[in-house]
Coordinates of C-alpha atoms and ligand atoms in Angstrom, one line a residue:
X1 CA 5.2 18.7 -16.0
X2 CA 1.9 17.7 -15.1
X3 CA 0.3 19.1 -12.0
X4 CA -3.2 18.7 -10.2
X5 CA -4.8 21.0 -8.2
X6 CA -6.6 19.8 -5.3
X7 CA -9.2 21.8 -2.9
X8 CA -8.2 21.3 1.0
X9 CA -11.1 22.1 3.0
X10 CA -14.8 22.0 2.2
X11 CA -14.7 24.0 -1.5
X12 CA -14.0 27.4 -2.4
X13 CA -10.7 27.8 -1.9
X14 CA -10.2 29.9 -4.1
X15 CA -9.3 27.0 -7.1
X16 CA -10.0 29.0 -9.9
X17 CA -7.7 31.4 -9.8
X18 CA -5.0 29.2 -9.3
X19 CA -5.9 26.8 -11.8
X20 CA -6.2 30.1 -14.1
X21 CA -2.7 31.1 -13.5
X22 CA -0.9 27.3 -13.9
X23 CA -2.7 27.4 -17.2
X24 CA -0.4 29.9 -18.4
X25 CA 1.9 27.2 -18.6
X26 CA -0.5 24.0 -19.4
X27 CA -1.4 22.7 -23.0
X28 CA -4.3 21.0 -21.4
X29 CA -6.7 21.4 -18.5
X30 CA -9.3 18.8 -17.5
X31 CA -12.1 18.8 -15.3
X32 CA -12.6 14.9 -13.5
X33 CA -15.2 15.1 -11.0
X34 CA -18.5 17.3 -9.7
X35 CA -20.7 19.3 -11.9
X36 CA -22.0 22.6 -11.7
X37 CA -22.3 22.5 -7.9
X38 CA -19.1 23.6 -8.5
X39 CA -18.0 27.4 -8.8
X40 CA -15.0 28.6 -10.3
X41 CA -14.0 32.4 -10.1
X42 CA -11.6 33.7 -12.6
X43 CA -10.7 37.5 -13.1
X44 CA -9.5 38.7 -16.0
X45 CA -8.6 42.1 -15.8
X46 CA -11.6 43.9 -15.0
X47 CA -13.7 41.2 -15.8
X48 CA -15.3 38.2 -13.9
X49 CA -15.7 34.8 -14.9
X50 CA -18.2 32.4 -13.1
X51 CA -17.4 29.4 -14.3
X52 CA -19.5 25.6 -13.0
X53 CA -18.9 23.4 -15.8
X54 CA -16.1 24.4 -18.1
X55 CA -12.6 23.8 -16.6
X56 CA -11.1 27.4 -15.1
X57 CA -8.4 26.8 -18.0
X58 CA -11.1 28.0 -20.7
X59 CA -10.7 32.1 -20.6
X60 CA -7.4 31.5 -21.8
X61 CA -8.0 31.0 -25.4
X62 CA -4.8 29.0 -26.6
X63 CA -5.7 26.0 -23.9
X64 CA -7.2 22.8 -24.7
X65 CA -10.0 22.2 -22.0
X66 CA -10.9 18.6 -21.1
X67 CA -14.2 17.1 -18.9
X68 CA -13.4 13.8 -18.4
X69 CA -16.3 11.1 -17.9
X70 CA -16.3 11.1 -13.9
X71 CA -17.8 15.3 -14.4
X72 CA -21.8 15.4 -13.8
X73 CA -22.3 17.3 -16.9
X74 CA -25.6 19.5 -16.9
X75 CA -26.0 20.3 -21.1
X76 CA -28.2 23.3 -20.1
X77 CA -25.4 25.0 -18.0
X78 CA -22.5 24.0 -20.6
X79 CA -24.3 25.4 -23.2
X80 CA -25.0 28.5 -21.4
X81 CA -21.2 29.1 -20.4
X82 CA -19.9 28.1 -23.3
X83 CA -22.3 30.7 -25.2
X84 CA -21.5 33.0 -22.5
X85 CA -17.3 33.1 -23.6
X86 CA -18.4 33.2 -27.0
X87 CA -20.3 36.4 -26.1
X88 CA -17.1 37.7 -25.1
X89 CA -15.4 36.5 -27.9
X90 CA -13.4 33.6 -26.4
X91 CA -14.3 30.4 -28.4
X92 CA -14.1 26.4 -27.2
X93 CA -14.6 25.5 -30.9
X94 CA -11.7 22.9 -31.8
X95 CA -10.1 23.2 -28.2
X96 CA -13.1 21.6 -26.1
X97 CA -13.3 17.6 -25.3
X98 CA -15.9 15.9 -23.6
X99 CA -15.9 12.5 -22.4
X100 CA -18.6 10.4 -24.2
X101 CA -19.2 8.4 -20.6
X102 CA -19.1 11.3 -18.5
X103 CA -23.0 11.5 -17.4
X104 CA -25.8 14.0 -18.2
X105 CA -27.6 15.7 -15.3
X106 CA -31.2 16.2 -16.4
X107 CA -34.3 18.2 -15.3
X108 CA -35.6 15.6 -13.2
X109 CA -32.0 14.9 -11.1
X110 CA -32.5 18.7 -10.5
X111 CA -36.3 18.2 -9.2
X112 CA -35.1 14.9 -7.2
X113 CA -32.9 17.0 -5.2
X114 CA -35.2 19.8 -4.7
X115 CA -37.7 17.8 -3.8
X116 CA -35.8 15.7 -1.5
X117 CA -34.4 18.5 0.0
X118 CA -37.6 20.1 1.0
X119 CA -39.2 17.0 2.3
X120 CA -36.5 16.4 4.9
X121 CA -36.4 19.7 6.6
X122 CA -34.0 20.7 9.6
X123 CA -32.2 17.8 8.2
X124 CA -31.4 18.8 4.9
X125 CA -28.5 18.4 3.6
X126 CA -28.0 21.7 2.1
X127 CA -27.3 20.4 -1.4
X128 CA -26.5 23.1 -4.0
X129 CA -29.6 21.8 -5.6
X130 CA -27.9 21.0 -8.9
X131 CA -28.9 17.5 -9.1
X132 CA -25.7 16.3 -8.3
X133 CA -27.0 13.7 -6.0
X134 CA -29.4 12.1 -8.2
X135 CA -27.4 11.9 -11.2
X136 CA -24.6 10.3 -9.6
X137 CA -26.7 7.5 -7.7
X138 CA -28.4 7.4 -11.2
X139 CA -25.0 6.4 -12.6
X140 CA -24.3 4.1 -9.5
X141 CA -27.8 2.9 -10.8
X142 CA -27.2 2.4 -14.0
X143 CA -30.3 1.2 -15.1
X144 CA -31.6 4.9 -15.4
X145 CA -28.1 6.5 -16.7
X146 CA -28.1 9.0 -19.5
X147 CA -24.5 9.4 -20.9
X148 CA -22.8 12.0 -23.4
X149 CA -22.5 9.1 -25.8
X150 CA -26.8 9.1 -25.9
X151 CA -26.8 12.0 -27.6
X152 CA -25.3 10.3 -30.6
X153 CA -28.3 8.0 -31.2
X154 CA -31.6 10.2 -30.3
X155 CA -33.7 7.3 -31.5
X156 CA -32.7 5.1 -28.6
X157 CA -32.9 8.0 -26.3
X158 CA -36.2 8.8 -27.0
X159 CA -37.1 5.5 -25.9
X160 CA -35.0 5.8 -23.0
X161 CA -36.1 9.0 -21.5
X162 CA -39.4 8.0 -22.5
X163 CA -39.1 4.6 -19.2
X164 CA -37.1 7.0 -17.1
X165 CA -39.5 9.9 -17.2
X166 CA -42.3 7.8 -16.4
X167 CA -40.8 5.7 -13.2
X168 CA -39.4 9.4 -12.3
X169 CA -42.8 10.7 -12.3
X170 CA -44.3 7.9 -10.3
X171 CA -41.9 8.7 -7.7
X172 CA -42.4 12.4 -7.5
X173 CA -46.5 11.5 -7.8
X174 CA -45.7 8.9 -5.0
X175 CA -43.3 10.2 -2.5
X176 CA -43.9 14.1 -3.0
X177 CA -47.5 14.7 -4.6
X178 CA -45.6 16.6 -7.2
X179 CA -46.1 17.9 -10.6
X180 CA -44.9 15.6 -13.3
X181 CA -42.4 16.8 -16.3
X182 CA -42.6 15.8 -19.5
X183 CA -40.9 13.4 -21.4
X184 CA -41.3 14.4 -25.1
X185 CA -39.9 18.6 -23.7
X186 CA -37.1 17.0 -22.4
X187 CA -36.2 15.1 -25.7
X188 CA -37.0 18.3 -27.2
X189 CA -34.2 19.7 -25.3
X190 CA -31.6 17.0 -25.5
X191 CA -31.9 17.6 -29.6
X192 CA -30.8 20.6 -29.1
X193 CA -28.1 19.6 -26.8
X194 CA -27.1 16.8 -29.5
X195 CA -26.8 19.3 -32.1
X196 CA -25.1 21.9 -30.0
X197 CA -22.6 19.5 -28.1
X198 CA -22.1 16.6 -30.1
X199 CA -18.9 18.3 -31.7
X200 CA -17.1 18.5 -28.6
X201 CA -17.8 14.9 -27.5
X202 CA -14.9 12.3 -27.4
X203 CA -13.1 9.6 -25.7
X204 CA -10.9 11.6 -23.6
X205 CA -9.0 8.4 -21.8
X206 CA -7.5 7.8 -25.2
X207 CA -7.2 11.7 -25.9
X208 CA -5.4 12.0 -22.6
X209 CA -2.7 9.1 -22.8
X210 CA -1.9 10.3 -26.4
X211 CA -1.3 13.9 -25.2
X212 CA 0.8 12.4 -22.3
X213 CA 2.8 10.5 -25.3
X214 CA 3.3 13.5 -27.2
X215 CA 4.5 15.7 -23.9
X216 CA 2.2 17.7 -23.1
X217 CA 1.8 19.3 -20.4
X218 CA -1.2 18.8 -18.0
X219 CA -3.3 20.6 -15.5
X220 CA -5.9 18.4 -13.8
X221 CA -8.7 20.9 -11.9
X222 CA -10.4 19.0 -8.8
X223 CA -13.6 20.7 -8.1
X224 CA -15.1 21.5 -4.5
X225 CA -12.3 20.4 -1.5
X226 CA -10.7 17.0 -0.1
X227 CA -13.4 16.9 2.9
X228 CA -16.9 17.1 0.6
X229 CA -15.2 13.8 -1.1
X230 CA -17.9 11.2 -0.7
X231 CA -15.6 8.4 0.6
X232 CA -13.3 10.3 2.5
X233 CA -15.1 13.3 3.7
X234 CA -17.1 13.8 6.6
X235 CA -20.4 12.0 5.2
X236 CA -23.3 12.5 5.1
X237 CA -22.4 16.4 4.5
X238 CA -20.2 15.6 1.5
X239 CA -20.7 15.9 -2.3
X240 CA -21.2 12.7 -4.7
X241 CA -17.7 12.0 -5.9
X242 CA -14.2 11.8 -5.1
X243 CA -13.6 15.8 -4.7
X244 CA -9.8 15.0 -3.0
X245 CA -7.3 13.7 -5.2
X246 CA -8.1 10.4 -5.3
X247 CA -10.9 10.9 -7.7
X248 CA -8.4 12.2 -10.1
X249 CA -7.8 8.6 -11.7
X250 CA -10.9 7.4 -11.6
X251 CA -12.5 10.4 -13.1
X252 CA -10.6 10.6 -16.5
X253 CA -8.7 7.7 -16.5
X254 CA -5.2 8.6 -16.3
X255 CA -2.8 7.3 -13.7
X256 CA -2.4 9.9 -10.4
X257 CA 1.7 8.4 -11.1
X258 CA 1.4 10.8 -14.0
X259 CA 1.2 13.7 -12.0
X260 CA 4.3 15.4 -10.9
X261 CA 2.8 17.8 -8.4
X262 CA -0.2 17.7 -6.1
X263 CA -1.4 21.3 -4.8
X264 CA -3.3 21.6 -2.3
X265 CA -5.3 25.2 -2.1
X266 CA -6.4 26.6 1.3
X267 CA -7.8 29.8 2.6
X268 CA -6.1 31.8 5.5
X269 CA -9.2 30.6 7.3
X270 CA -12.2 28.1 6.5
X271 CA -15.1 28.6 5.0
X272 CA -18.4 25.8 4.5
X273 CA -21.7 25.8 2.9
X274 CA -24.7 23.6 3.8
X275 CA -25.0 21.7 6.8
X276 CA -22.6 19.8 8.6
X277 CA -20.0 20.0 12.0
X278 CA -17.3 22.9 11.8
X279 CA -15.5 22.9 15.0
X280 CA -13.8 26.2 14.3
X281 CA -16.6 28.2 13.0
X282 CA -16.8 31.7 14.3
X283 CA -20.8 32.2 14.1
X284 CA -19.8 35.8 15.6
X285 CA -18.4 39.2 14.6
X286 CA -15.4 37.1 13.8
X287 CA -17.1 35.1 11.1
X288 CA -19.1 38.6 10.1
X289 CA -16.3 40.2 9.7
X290 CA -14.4 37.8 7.5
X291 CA -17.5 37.0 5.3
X292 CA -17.8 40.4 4.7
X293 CA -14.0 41.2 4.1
X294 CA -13.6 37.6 1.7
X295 CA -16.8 38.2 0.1
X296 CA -17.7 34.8 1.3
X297 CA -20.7 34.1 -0.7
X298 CA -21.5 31.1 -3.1
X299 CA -21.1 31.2 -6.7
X300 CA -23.2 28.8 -7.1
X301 CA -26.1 29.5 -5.0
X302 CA -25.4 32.9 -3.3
X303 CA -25.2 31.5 -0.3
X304 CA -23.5 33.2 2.8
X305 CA -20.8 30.7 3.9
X306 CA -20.4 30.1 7.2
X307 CA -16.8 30.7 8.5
X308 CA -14.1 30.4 11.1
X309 CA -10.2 30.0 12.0
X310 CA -7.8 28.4 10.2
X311 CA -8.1 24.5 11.0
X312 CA -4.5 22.8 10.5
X313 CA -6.7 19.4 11.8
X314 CA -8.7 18.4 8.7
X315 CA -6.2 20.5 5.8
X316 CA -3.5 18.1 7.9
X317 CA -5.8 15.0 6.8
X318 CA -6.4 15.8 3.4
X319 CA -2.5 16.1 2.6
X320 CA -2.6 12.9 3.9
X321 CA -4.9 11.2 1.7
X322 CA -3.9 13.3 -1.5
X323 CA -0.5 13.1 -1.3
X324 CA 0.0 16.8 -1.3
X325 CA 3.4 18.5 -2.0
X326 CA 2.9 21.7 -1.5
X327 CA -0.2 24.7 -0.8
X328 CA -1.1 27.7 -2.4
X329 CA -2.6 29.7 0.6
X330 CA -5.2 32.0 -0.4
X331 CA -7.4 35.4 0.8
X332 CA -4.6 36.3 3.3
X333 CA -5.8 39.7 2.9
X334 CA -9.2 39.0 4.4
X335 CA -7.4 38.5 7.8
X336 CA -6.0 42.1 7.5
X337 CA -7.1 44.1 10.2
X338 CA -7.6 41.4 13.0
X339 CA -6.0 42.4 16.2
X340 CA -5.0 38.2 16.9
X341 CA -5.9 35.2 15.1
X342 CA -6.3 32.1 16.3
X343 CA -5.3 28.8 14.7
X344 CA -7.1 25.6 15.4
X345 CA -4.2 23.1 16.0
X346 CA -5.7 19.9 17.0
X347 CA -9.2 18.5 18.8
X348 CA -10.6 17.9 22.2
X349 CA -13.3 15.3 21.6
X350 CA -15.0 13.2 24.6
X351 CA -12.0 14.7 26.9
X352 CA -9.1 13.8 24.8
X353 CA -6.9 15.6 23.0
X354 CA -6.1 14.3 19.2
X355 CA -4.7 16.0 15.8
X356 CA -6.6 13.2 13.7
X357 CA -9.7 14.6 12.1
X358 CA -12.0 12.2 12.0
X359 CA -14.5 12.1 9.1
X360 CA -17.1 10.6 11.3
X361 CA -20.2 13.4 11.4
X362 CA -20.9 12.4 14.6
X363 CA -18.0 12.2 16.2
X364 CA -17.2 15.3 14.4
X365 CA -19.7 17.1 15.7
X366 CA -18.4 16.3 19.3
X367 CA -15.5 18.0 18.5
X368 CA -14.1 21.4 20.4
X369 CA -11.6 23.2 18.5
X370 CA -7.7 23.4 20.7
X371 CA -6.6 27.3 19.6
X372 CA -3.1 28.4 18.6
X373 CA -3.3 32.7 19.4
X374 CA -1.3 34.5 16.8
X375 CA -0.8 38.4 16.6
X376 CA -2.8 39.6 13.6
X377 CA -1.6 42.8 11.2
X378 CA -3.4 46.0 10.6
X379 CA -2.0 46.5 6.9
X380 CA -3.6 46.1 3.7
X381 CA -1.4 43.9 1.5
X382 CA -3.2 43.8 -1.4
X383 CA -0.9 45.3 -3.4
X384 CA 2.6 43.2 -1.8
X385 CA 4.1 41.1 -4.3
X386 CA 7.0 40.3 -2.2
X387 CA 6.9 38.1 0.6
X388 CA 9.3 40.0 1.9
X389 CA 7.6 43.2 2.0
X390 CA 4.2 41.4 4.1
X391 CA 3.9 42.9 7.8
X392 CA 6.5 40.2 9.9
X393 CA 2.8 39.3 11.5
X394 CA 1.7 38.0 8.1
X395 CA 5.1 36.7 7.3
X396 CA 5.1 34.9 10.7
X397 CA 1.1 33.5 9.8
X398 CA 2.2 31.9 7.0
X399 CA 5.5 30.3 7.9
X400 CA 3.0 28.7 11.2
X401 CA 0.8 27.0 8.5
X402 CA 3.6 25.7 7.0
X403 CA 4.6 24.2 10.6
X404 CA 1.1 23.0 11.4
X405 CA 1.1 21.1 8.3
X406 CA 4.2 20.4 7.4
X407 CA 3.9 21.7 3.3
X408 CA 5.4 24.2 2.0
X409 CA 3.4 27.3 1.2
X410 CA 4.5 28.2 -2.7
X411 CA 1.6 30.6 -3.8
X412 CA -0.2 33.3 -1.7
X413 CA -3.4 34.8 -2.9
X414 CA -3.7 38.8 -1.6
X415 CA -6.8 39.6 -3.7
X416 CA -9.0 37.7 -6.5
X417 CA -6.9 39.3 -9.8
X418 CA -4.1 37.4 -11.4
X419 CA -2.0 39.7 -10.4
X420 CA -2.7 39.6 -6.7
X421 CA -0.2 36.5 -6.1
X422 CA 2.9 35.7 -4.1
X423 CA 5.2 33.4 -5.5
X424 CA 7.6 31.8 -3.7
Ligands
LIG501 P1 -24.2 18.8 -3.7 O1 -22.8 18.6 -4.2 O2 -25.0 19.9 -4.4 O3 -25.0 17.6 -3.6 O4 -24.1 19.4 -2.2 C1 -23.5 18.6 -1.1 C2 -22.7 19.5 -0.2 O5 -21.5 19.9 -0.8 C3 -23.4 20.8 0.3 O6 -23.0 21.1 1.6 C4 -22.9 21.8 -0.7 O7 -23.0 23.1 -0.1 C5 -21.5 21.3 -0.8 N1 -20.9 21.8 -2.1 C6 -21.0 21.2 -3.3 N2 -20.3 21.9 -4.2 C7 -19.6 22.8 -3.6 C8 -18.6 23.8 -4.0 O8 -18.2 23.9 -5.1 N3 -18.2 24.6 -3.0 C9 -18.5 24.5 -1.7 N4 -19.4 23.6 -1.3 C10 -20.0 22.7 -2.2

């Protein structure tokens, strides 16, 4: 059984913990797209992972962890988390696999972003400032590409970072009247990161289709959601890859026929970070109440999210696209409490009414959210591990989402641990 996990609104759905728990059950888990823009919460217990780079899969010690070549990798953060684990005595020796064409985010992506970011203002993107961006259109580029596979030959490389650096620095001189890095540090750095990662590097396409030979079973991790997906989301607010499950393929390789099971993950409401049009944002008590509650702060910047109802119009489109079979619903808890909730069921844009979301920003922007009211519950269910035993409210919440989107609803998260999940 093969399954891939798939974000359905604009990241942090809560992925990591779901992806934590089908590991149980997966030889393998692979990482295909993003970088560390991403972040992936896993508890364990009492304690908390953060994880950016290193596929949720990882804190379980008997699984093989994969990052394919379409993953932005940044070698400084790898290192760090995979030093981190080994801190805590959880080891990727023998059991980690990186692609040797999956792409290296360097210190000057990370600067291009910054800088870009700063110079355009109120109309910022609201990158995560990871250098995503850069690295990516480097890749599209590919004059200026660094690869995994570079590390191998640090001769070359030298040479190489050696013309990048400097056409870099004559754009930072240029266009920002910035301070220029250096290219003989940053070789000194990617020695290090030859050394350190060199073991782990692979062809994962062919690792991947002999696994599939042999019968394993696979978990594939999408990072952020369906609607930052650069092709499909609601540009120019998006990410740099295929975050829905279409970059699955493309990202490692491996057919999306090979998967059995697309899950989609969604929250009980919707959450974004960075700029862009959310037609059911709650910029209000409402949207206090629920950041406080969900603890709805990045993991990768600390940044509060902004957040608002349940949207069936976009989580509706993403199914769509990604061929979704069924949802894992998650932070139901947070809406405990709410006297009524309200569930935004379809658009009014320039006086018509429509259920298709359209990834225009534009017309997007135009867009007034058509509410569904919904009694809410006063309970805590933090602790329910029946379905049964949620207030009929709750019981009643989920079984509309199922309605509104027409999947069923299999998992329930009711609090970040492991333990905190309906099945069903
Ligand atoms: P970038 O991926 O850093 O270039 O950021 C582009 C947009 O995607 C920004 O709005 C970010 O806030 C958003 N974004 C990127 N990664 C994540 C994520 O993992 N969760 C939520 N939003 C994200």
């Amino acid at each position: 059984m093969n399954s891939c996990v798939i974000g359905l609104q604009w990241g942090d759905e809560g992925k990591g913990k779901i992806v934590d728990i089908l590991a149980e059950n997966s030889d393998i888990v692979v990482r295909y797209s993003g970088g560390a823009n991403a972040g992936h919460t896993v508890v364990v217990g009492d304690t908390k992972f953060k994880l950016h780079l290193l596929p949720s899969g990882s804190v379980r010690p008997g699984t093989t962890c994969v990052i394919a070549n379409g993953v932005a990798v940044d070698p400084q953060v790898l290192l760090e988390e995979i030093e981190t684990l080994g801190q805590q005595d959880i080891t990727l020796n023998g059991r980690l696999f990186i692609s040797g064409n999956a792409h290296l985010v360097m210190d000057y992506h990370k600067k291009e972003d910054q800088l870009r970011e700063e110079s355009l203002g109120k109309n910022k993107l609201g990158t995560t400032v990871r250098g995503i961006g850069p690295c990516y259109s480097d890749k599209v580029g590919r004059s200026y590409a660094v690869r995994m596979d570079d590390l191998a030959d640090l001769e070359n490389l030298k040479v190489k970072l050696q013309a990048i650096v400097d056409y870099k620095n004559k754009v930072f001189s240029a266009l920002y009247d910035a301070v220029p890095i250096s290219a003989d540090e940053l070789f000194d750095k990617c020695k290090v990161y030859s050394e350190k990662l060199s073991p782990f590097r692979t062809n994962t396409t062919q690792f991947l289709h002999k696994a599939i030979a042999d019968g394993k079973s696979i978990l594939f991790e999408g990072a952020q959601g369906s609607l930052l997906d650069l092709d499909h989301g609601t540009f120019p607010f998006v990410t740099s890859s295929n975050s829905s499950s279409l970059g699955m393929p493309a990202g490692c390789g491996v057919p999306a026929k090979t998967v059995d099971k697309f899950i989609g993950v969604i929250k009980a409401y919707t959450t974004r970070v960075g700029a862009g049009p959310f037609p059911a944002e709650q910029d209000n008590d409402i949207g206090q109440y629920i950041r406080d509650r969900g603890q709805e702060y990045g993991t990768t910047t600390g940044r509060p999210r902004r957040c608002g109802w349940f949207d069936a119009v976009p989580v509706s489109y993403a199914i769509t696209i990604g061929a979704i079979d069924c949802i894992a619903l998650m932070h139901l808890d947070t809406l405990s409490g709410l006297k009524e909730l309200n569930i935004c069921k379809a658009y009014e844009i320039d006086g018509e009414q429509t259920r298709f979301f359209p990834t225009n920003a534009a017309q997007l922007s135009r867009a007034t959210a058509v509410y569904e009211t919904v009694p809410g519950w006063e309970e805590e269910i933090t602790e329910v591990s029946d379905f049964n035993d949620l207030p009929e409210n709750a019981q009643n919440y989920v079984c509309r989402v199922e309605e509104m989107t027409g999947k069923p609803v299999t998992m329930i998260g009711v609090g970040p641990k492991r333990s905190q999940t309906i099945f069903r």
